[in-house]
């Protein structure tokens, strides 16, 4: 099972397009939309399948929505993919899902397509670094995350990915680096 987590911070049409980008997949997934009380009424989640809306108390500065998901959704041996609400999933994400069946793997890293149609590529685990990796480029096994959380700062995804790399390496677990595009970066922003 893959949990796709989106912290909703923009407009509902971003969610609609994000859902369109994921609903074609044939793997087992559940979409968690994390929002705040003031934005909850903007979400018509009845039109999305396999979706749960989590309402986070207070405000939602950078990455705290994802942390809220980690704090309240227990480990059920799922994988977690963070889909920022301005990114879209690439059709090739289906190939990434095949690798979630490898028991010894805790993190899967993939490429990302930029708006200029260039690619952000990572070729080895040492490329998993701050300012080199985006949320849309990795998926992690929930049990490996443990108590690790995103720092609520710009580039918090890079810090999180770097710490996951260290945790996995120290535990003797594998990280797969795939030459596959997993998402479109900032596809919904101008």
Coordinates of N, CA and C in Angstrom, one line a residue:
X1 N 0.8 -1.2 0.0 CA 0.0 0.0 0.0 C 0.9 1.2 0.0
X2 N 0.5 2.2 -0.9 CA 1.2 3.5 -0.9 C 0.3 4.5 -0.4
X3 N 0.7 5.3 0.6 CA 0.0 6.4 1.1 C 0.5 7.7 0.4
X4 N -0.3 8.4 -0.3 CA 0.1 9.6 -1.0 C -0.4 10.7 -0.1
X5 N 0.5 11.6 0.3 CA 0.1 12.7 1.3 C 0.3 14.0 0.6
X6 N -0.8 14.8 0.7 CA -0.7 16.2 0.1 C -1.2 17.1 1.2
X7 N -0.3 18.1 1.5 CA -0.7 19.2 2.4 C -1.4 20.3 1.5
X8 N -2.6 20.5 1.7 CA -3.4 21.4 0.9 C -3.2 22.8 1.4
X9 N -2.6 23.6 0.5 CA -2.3 25.0 0.9 C -2.7 26.0 -0.2
X10 N -3.2 25.5 -1.3 CA -3.5 26.4 -2.4 C -5.0 26.4 -2.8
X11 N -5.4 26.1 -4.0 CA -6.8 26.1 -4.4 C -7.3 24.7 -4.7
X12 N -8.6 24.5 -4.6 CA -9.2 23.2 -4.8 C -8.9 22.6 -6.2
X13 N -8.8 23.5 -7.2 CA -8.5 22.9 -8.6 C -7.1 22.3 -8.6
X14 N -6.2 22.7 -7.8 CA -4.9 21.9 -7.7 C -5.1 20.5 -7.2
X15 N -6.0 20.3 -6.3 CA -6.4 19.0 -5.8 C -7.0 18.2 -6.9
X16 N -7.9 18.8 -7.6 CA -8.6 18.1 -8.7 C -7.6 17.6 -9.8
X17 N -6.6 18.4 -10.1 CA -5.6 18.0 -11.1 C -4.7 17.0 -10.5
X18 N -4.3 17.1 -9.3 CA -3.5 16.1 -8.6 C -4.2 14.7 -8.6
X19 N -5.5 14.7 -8.3 CA -6.2 13.5 -8.3 C -6.3 12.9 -9.7
X20 N -6.5 13.7 -10.7 CA -6.5 13.2 -12.1 C -5.2 12.6 -12.5
X21 N -4.1 13.1 -11.9 CA -2.8 12.5 -12.3 C -2.5 11.2 -11.6
X22 N -3.3 10.9 -10.5 CA -3.0 9.6 -9.8 C -4.1 8.6 -10.0
X23 N -5.3 8.9 -10.4 CA -6.4 8.0 -10.5 C -6.2 6.9 -11.5
X24 N -5.3 7.0 -12.4 CA -5.1 6.0 -13.5 C -4.3 4.9 -13.0
X25 N -3.7 5.0 -11.9 CA -2.7 3.9 -11.4 C -3.4 2.7 -11.0
X26 N -2.8 1.5 -11.2 CA -3.3 0.2 -10.9 C -2.8 -0.3 -9.6
X27 N -1.9 0.4 -8.9 CA -1.4 -0.1 -7.6 C -2.4 0.3 -6.4
X28 N -2.2 -0.3 -5.3 CA -3.0 0.0 -4.1 C -2.5 1.2 -3.4
X29 N -3.4 2.3 -3.4 CA -3.0 3.5 -2.8 C -4.1 4.1 -2.0
X30 N -3.8 5.0 -1.1 CA -4.8 5.8 -0.4 C -4.2 7.2 -0.3
X31 N -5.1 8.2 -0.6 CA -4.6 9.6 -0.7 C -5.1 10.3 0.6
X32 N -4.1 10.9 1.3 CA -4.4 11.7 2.5 C -4.2 13.2 2.2
X33 N -5.2 13.9 2.3 CA -5.2 15.4 2.1 C -5.2 16.0 3.5
X34 N -4.1 16.7 3.8 CA -4.0 17.4 5.1 C -4.3 18.8 4.9
X35 N -5.2 19.3 5.7 CA -5.7 20.7 5.6 C -5.9 21.3 7.0
X36 N -6.2 22.6 7.0 CA -6.6 23.2 8.3 C -8.1 23.5 8.3
X37 N -8.6 23.8 9.4 CA -10.1 24.0 9.6 C -10.6 25.1 8.6
X38 N -9.9 26.2 8.4 CA -10.3 27.2 7.5 C -10.4 26.8 6.1
X39 N -9.7 25.8 5.7 CA -9.7 25.3 4.3 C -10.5 24.1 4.1
X40 N -11.0 23.4 5.1 CA -11.7 22.1 5.0 C -12.9 22.2 4.1
X41 N -13.7 23.3 4.2 CA -14.9 23.4 3.4 C -14.6 23.6 1.9
X42 N -13.4 23.9 1.6 CA -13.1 24.1 0.1 C -12.9 22.7 -0.6
X43 N -12.8 21.6 0.2 CA -12.4 20.3 -0.4 C -13.7 19.5 -0.5
X44 N -14.0 19.1 -1.8 CA -15.1 18.2 -2.1 C -14.6 16.8 -2.2
X45 N -14.2 16.2 -1.1 CA -13.5 14.9 -1.2 C -14.4 13.8 -1.6
X46 N -15.7 14.0 -1.7 CA -16.6 12.9 -2.2 C -16.4 12.5 -3.6
X47 N -15.7 13.4 -4.4 CA -15.4 13.1 -5.8 C -14.1 12.3 -6.0
X48 N -13.4 12.1 -4.9 CA -12.1 11.4 -4.9 C -12.3 10.0 -4.3
X49 N -11.8 9.0 -4.9 CA -11.8 7.6 -4.3 C -10.6 7.5 -3.5
X50 N -10.7 6.5 -2.5 CA -9.5 6.2 -1.7 C -8.9 7.4 -1.0
X51 N -9.7 8.3 -0.5 CA -9.2 9.5 0.1 C -9.7 9.8 1.5
X52 N -8.8 10.3 2.3 CA -9.1 10.7 3.7 C -8.6 12.1 3.8
X53 N -9.5 13.0 4.4 CA -9.0 14.4 4.7 C -8.7 14.4 6.2
X54 N -7.5 14.9 6.5 CA -7.1 15.1 7.9 C -7.1 16.6 8.2
X55 N -7.7 17.0 9.2 CA -7.8 18.4 9.6 C -6.8 18.7 10.7
X56 N -5.7 19.4 10.4 CA -4.7 19.7 11.3 C -5.1 21.0 12.1
X57 N -5.0 20.9 13.4 CA -5.3 22.1 14.2 C -4.3 23.2 13.9
X58 N -4.7 24.4 14.0 CA -3.8 25.6 13.9 C -3.5 25.9 12.4
X59 N -2.3 26.4 12.2 CA -1.8 26.8 10.9 C -1.0 25.7 10.3
X60 N -0.6 25.8 9.1 CA 0.2 24.8 8.4 C 1.4 25.4 7.7
X61 N 2.3 25.9 8.4 CA 3.5 26.3 7.7 C 4.3 25.1 7.1
X62 N 5.3 25.4 6.3 CA 6.0 24.4 5.5 C 6.1 23.0 6.2
X63 N 5.7 22.0 5.5 CA 5.9 20.6 5.9 C 5.2 20.1 7.1
X64 N 4.6 21.0 7.9 CA 3.9 20.5 9.1 C 2.7 19.7 8.8
X65 N 2.1 19.8 7.6 CA 1.0 19.0 7.3 C 1.4 17.5 7.1
X66 N 2.6 17.3 6.5 CA 3.1 16.0 6.4 C 3.5 15.4 7.7
X67 N 4.1 16.2 8.6 CA 4.4 15.8 9.9 C 3.1 15.4 10.7
X68 N 2.0 16.1 10.5 CA 0.8 15.8 11.1 C 0.3 14.4 10.7
X69 N 0.4 14.1 9.4 CA 0.1 12.7 8.9 C 0.9 11.7 9.6
X70 N 2.2 11.9 9.7 CA 3.1 11.0 10.4 C 2.8 10.8 11.9
X71 N 2.3 11.9 12.5 CA 2.0 11.8 13.9 C 0.7 11.1 14.2
X72 N -0.3 11.1 13.2 CA -1.6 10.4 13.6 C -1.9 9.2 12.8
X73 N -1.2 8.9 11.7 CA -1.5 7.7 10.9 C -0.4 6.7 11.3
X74 N -0.8 5.6 11.9 CA 0.2 4.6 12.4 C 0.8 3.8 11.3
X75 N 2.0 3.2 11.6 CA 2.7 2.3 10.6 C 1.9 1.1 10.4
X76 N 1.5 0.9 9.1 CA 0.8 -0.4 8.7 C 1.6 -1.0 7.6
X77 N 2.9 -0.8 7.6 CA 3.8 -1.3 6.6 C 3.6 -0.7 5.3
X78 N 3.1 0.6 5.3 CA 2.8 1.3 4.0 C 4.1 2.1 3.6
X79 N 4.0 2.5 2.3 CA 5.0 3.4 1.8 C 4.4 4.8 1.8
X80 N 5.2 5.8 1.9 CA 4.6 7.2 2.0 C 5.3 8.0 0.9
X81 N 4.4 8.6 0.0 CA 4.9 9.5 -1.0 C 4.2 10.9 -0.8
X82 N 5.0 11.9 -0.7 CA 4.5 13.2 -0.5 C 4.4 13.9 -1.9
X83 N 3.1 14.2 -2.2 CA 2.8 14.9 -3.5 C 2.4 16.3 -3.1
X84 N 3.4 17.2 -3.3 CA 3.1 18.7 -3.0 C 1.9 19.1 -3.8
X85 N 1.1 20.0 -3.3 CA -0.2 20.3 -4.0 C 0.0 21.1 -5.3
X86 N 1.3 21.4 -5.7 CA 1.5 22.0 -7.0 C 2.2 21.1 -7.9
X87 N 2.5 19.9 -7.5 CA 3.1 18.8 -8.3 C 2.1 17.9 -8.9
X88 N 2.4 17.2 -9.9 CA 1.5 16.2 -10.5 C 2.3 14.9 -10.6
X89 N 1.6 13.8 -10.5 CA 2.3 12.5 -10.6 C 2.5 12.2 -12.1
X90 N 3.6 11.6 -12.4 CA 3.9 11.2 -13.8 C 3.4 9.8 -14.0
X91 N 3.0 9.5 -15.3 CA 2.5 8.2 -15.6 C 3.5 7.1 -15.2
X92 N 4.8 7.4 -15.3 CA 5.8 6.4 -15.0 C 5.9 6.0 -13.5
X93 N 5.2 6.7 -12.7 CA 5.2 6.4 -11.2 C 4.8 4.9 -11.0
X94 N 4.0 4.4 -11.9 CA 3.6 3.0 -11.9 C 4.8 2.1 -11.8
X95 N 5.9 2.4 -12.5 CA 7.1 1.6 -12.4 C 7.8 1.7 -11.0
X96 N 7.7 2.9 -10.4 CA 8.2 3.0 -9.1 C 7.5 2.1 -8.1
X97 N 6.2 2.0 -8.3 CA 5.4 1.2 -7.3 C 5.8 -0.3 -7.3
X98 N 6.4 -0.8 -8.4 CA 6.8 -2.2 -8.4 C 7.9 -2.4 -7.4
X99 N 8.8 -1.4 -7.2 CA 9.9 -1.5 -6.3 C 9.5 -1.5 -4.8
X100 N 8.3 -1.1 -4.5 CA 7.9 -1.1 -3.1 C 7.7 -2.5 -2.6
X101 N 7.8 -3.5 -3.5 CA 7.6 -4.9 -3.0 C 8.9 -5.5 -2.5
X102 N 10.0 -4.8 -2.7 CA 11.4 -5.3 -2.3 C 11.5 -5.0 -0.8
X103 N 11.4 -6.1 0.0 CA 11.4 -6.0 1.5 C 12.6 -5.3 2.1
X104 N 13.7 -5.4 1.5 CA 15.0 -4.8 2.1 C 15.1 -3.3 1.8
X105 N 14.2 -2.8 1.0 CA 14.3 -1.4 0.6 C 13.5 -0.5 1.5
X106 N 14.1 0.7 1.9 CA 13.4 1.6 2.8 C 13.1 3.0 2.1
X107 N 13.8 3.2 0.9 CA 13.6 4.5 0.2 C 13.8 4.2 -1.2
X108 N 13.0 4.9 -2.0 CA 13.1 4.8 -3.5 C 13.2 6.2 -4.0
X109 N 14.3 6.5 -4.8 CA 14.5 7.8 -5.3 C 14.3 7.7 -6.8
X110 N 13.7 8.8 -7.4 CA 13.4 8.8 -8.8 C 13.7 10.2 -9.4
X111 N 13.6 10.3 -10.7 CA 13.8 11.6 -11.4 C 12.5 12.4 -11.3
X112 N 12.7 13.7 -11.7 CA 11.5 14.6 -11.7 C 11.6 15.5 -13.0
X113 N 10.5 15.7 -13.6 CA 10.5 16.5 -14.8 C 10.1 17.9 -14.4
X114 N 11.0 18.8 -14.9 CA 10.8 20.2 -14.6 C 9.9 20.9 -15.7
X115 N 9.5 22.1 -15.5 CA 8.6 22.8 -16.4 C 9.3 23.0 -17.8
X116 N 10.6 23.2 -17.8 CA 11.3 23.4 -19.1 C 11.6 22.1 -19.8
X117 N 11.0 21.0 -19.3 CA 11.1 19.7 -19.8 C 12.5 19.0 -19.6
X118 N 13.3 19.7 -18.8 CA 14.5 19.1 -18.4 C 14.2 18.2 -17.2
X119 N 15.2 17.4 -16.8 CA 15.0 16.5 -15.7 C 15.9 16.8 -14.5
X120 N 15.4 16.6 -13.3 CA 16.2 16.6 -12.1 C 16.5 15.2 -11.9
X121 N 17.8 14.8 -12.0 CA 18.2 13.4 -11.9 C 19.2 13.2 -10.7
X122 N 18.9 12.1 -10.1 CA 19.9 11.7 -9.0 C 20.4 10.3 -9.5
X123 N 21.7 10.2 -9.4 CA 22.3 9.0 -10.0 C 22.8 8.0 -8.9
X124 N 22.9 8.5 -7.7 CA 23.4 7.6 -6.6 C 22.9 8.2 -5.3
X125 N 23.1 7.4 -4.2 CA 22.6 7.8 -2.9 C 23.2 9.1 -2.4
X126 N 24.4 9.4 -2.9 CA 25.1 10.6 -2.4 C 24.5 11.9 -3.0
X127 N 23.7 11.7 -4.1 CA 22.9 12.9 -4.6 C 21.7 13.2 -3.7
X128 N 21.4 12.4 -2.8 CA 20.3 12.7 -1.9 C 20.8 13.7 -0.9
X129 N 20.6 15.0 -1.2 CA 21.2 16.1 -0.4 C 20.3 17.3 -0.5
X130 N 20.5 18.2 0.4 CA 19.8 19.4 0.5 C 20.0 20.2 -0.8
X131 N 19.0 20.8 -1.3 CA 19.0 21.6 -2.6 C 19.2 20.7 -3.8
X132 N 19.3 19.4 -3.7 CA 19.4 18.5 -4.8 C 18.2 17.6 -5.0
X133 N 17.3 17.5 -4.0 CA 16.2 16.6 -4.0 C 14.9 17.3 -3.6
X134 N 13.8 16.9 -4.2 CA 12.5 17.5 -3.9 C 11.6 16.4 -3.4
X135 N 10.5 16.7 -2.6 CA 9.6 15.7 -2.2 C 9.1 14.8 -3.3
X136 N 8.9 15.3 -4.4 CA 8.4 14.5 -5.5 C 9.4 13.4 -6.1
X137 N 10.6 13.4 -5.5 CA 11.6 12.5 -6.0 C 11.9 11.3 -5.1
X138 N 11.1 11.2 -4.0 CA 11.4 10.0 -3.2 C 10.1 9.5 -2.5
X139 N 10.1 8.2 -2.2 CA 9.1 7.6 -1.5 C 9.8 6.7 -0.4
X140 N 9.2 6.7 0.8 CA 9.8 6.1 2.0 C 8.9 5.1 2.6
X141 N 9.5 4.0 3.2 CA 8.8 3.0 4.0 C 8.5 3.6 5.3
X142 N 7.2 3.6 5.7 CA 6.8 4.3 7.0 C 7.5 3.8 8.2
X143 N 7.8 2.5 8.3 CA 8.5 2.0 9.5 C 9.9 2.5 9.6
X144 N 10.5 2.9 8.5 CA 11.9 3.4 8.5 C 11.9 4.8 9.0
X145 N 10.8 5.6 8.8 CA 10.7 7.0 9.2 C 10.8 7.1 10.7
X146 N 10.1 6.2 11.4 CA 10.1 6.2 12.9 C 9.7 7.6 13.4
X147 N 10.6 8.2 14.2 CA 10.3 9.5 14.8 C 10.8 10.7 14.0
X148 N 11.4 10.4 12.8 CA 12.0 11.4 12.0 C 10.8 12.3 11.4
X149 N 11.0 13.6 11.4 CA 10.0 14.5 10.9 C 10.6 15.6 10.1
X150 N 9.8 16.3 9.2 CA 10.3 17.4 8.4 C 10.6 18.6 9.3
X151 N 11.7 19.3 9.0 CA 11.9 20.5 9.7 C 11.0 21.5 9.0
X152 N 10.3 22.4 9.8 CA 9.4 23.3 9.2 C 10.1 24.6 8.6
X153 N 11.0 24.3 7.6 CA 11.7 25.4 7.0 C 11.8 25.1 5.5
X154 N 12.1 26.1 4.7 CA 12.4 25.9 3.3 C 13.5 24.9 3.1
X155 N 13.3 24.0 2.2 CA 14.3 22.9 1.9 C 14.1 21.8 3.0
X156 N 13.1 21.8 3.7 CA 12.9 20.8 4.7 C 12.8 19.4 4.1
X157 N 12.3 19.3 2.8 CA 12.3 18.0 2.2 C 13.7 17.5 1.9
X158 N 14.6 18.4 1.6 CA 16.0 18.0 1.4 C 16.7 17.5 2.7
X159 N 16.4 18.1 3.8 CA 16.9 17.7 5.1 C 16.3 16.3 5.5
X160 N 15.0 16.2 5.2 CA 14.3 14.9 5.6 C 14.9 13.8 4.7
X161 N 15.0 14.0 3.4 CA 15.6 12.9 2.6 C 17.0 12.6 3.0
X162 N 17.8 13.6 3.3 CA 19.2 13.3 3.7 C 19.2 12.5 5.0
X163 N 18.3 12.9 6.0 CA 18.3 12.1 7.2 C 17.8 10.7 7.0
X164 N 16.8 10.5 6.1 CA 16.4 9.2 5.7 C 17.5 8.3 5.1
X165 N 18.3 9.0 4.3 CA 19.4 8.2 3.7 C 20.4 7.7 4.8
X166 N 20.6 8.6 5.7 CA 21.6 8.2 6.8 C 20.9 7.1 7.7
X167 N 19.7 7.3 8.0 CA 19.0 6.2 8.9 C 19.0 4.9 8.2
X168 N 18.6 4.9 6.9 CA 18.6 3.6 6.1 C 20.0 3.0 6.0
X169 N 21.0 3.8 5.7 CA 22.4 3.3 5.6 C 22.8 2.7 6.9
X170 N 22.6 3.4 8.0 CA 23.1 2.9 9.3 C 22.3 1.7 9.7
X171 N 21.1 1.5 9.2 CA 20.3 0.3 9.6 C 20.7 -0.9 8.6
X172 N 21.5 -0.6 7.6 CA 21.9 -1.7 6.7 C 20.8 -1.9 5.7
X173 N 19.9 -1.0 5.5 CA 18.8 -1.1 4.5 C 19.1 -0.5 3.2
X174 N 18.4 -0.9 2.2 CA 18.7 -0.5 0.8 C 17.9 0.8 0.4
X175 N 18.5 1.6 -0.5 CA 17.9 2.7 -1.1 C 18.0 2.4 -2.6
X176 N 16.9 2.4 -3.3 CA 16.9 2.2 -4.7 C 16.9 3.6 -5.4
X177 N 17.8 3.8 -6.4 CA 17.8 5.0 -7.2 C 17.4 4.5 -8.6
X178 N 16.2 5.0 -9.0 CA 15.7 4.5 -10.3 C 15.8 5.6 -11.4
X179 N 16.2 5.3 -12.6 CA 16.2 6.2 -13.7 C 14.8 6.4 -14.3
X180 N 13.8 6.7 -13.5 CA 12.4 6.8 -13.9 C 11.9 8.1 -13.4
X181 N 11.1 8.8 -14.2 CA 10.5 10.1 -13.8 C 9.2 9.7 -13.0
X182 N 9.1 10.3 -11.8 CA 8.0 10.0 -10.9 C 7.0 11.1 -10.8
X183 N 7.4 12.4 -11.1 CA 6.4 13.5 -11.0 C 6.9 14.6 -11.8
X184 N 5.9 15.5 -12.0 CA 6.1 16.8 -12.7 C 6.3 17.9 -11.6
X185 N 7.4 18.5 -11.6 CA 7.8 19.5 -10.6 C 7.0 20.8 -10.8
X186 N 6.3 21.3 -9.8 CA 5.6 22.6 -9.8 C 4.8 22.8 -11.1
X187 N 4.2 21.7 -11.5 CA 3.4 21.7 -12.8 C 2.2 22.6 -12.7
X188 N 1.7 22.9 -11.5 CA 0.5 23.7 -11.4 C 0.7 25.2 -11.1
X189 N 2.0 25.6 -11.0 CA 2.2 27.0 -10.6 C 2.8 27.7 -11.8
X190 N 2.6 29.0 -11.9 CA 3.1 29.8 -13.0 C 4.5 30.3 -12.6

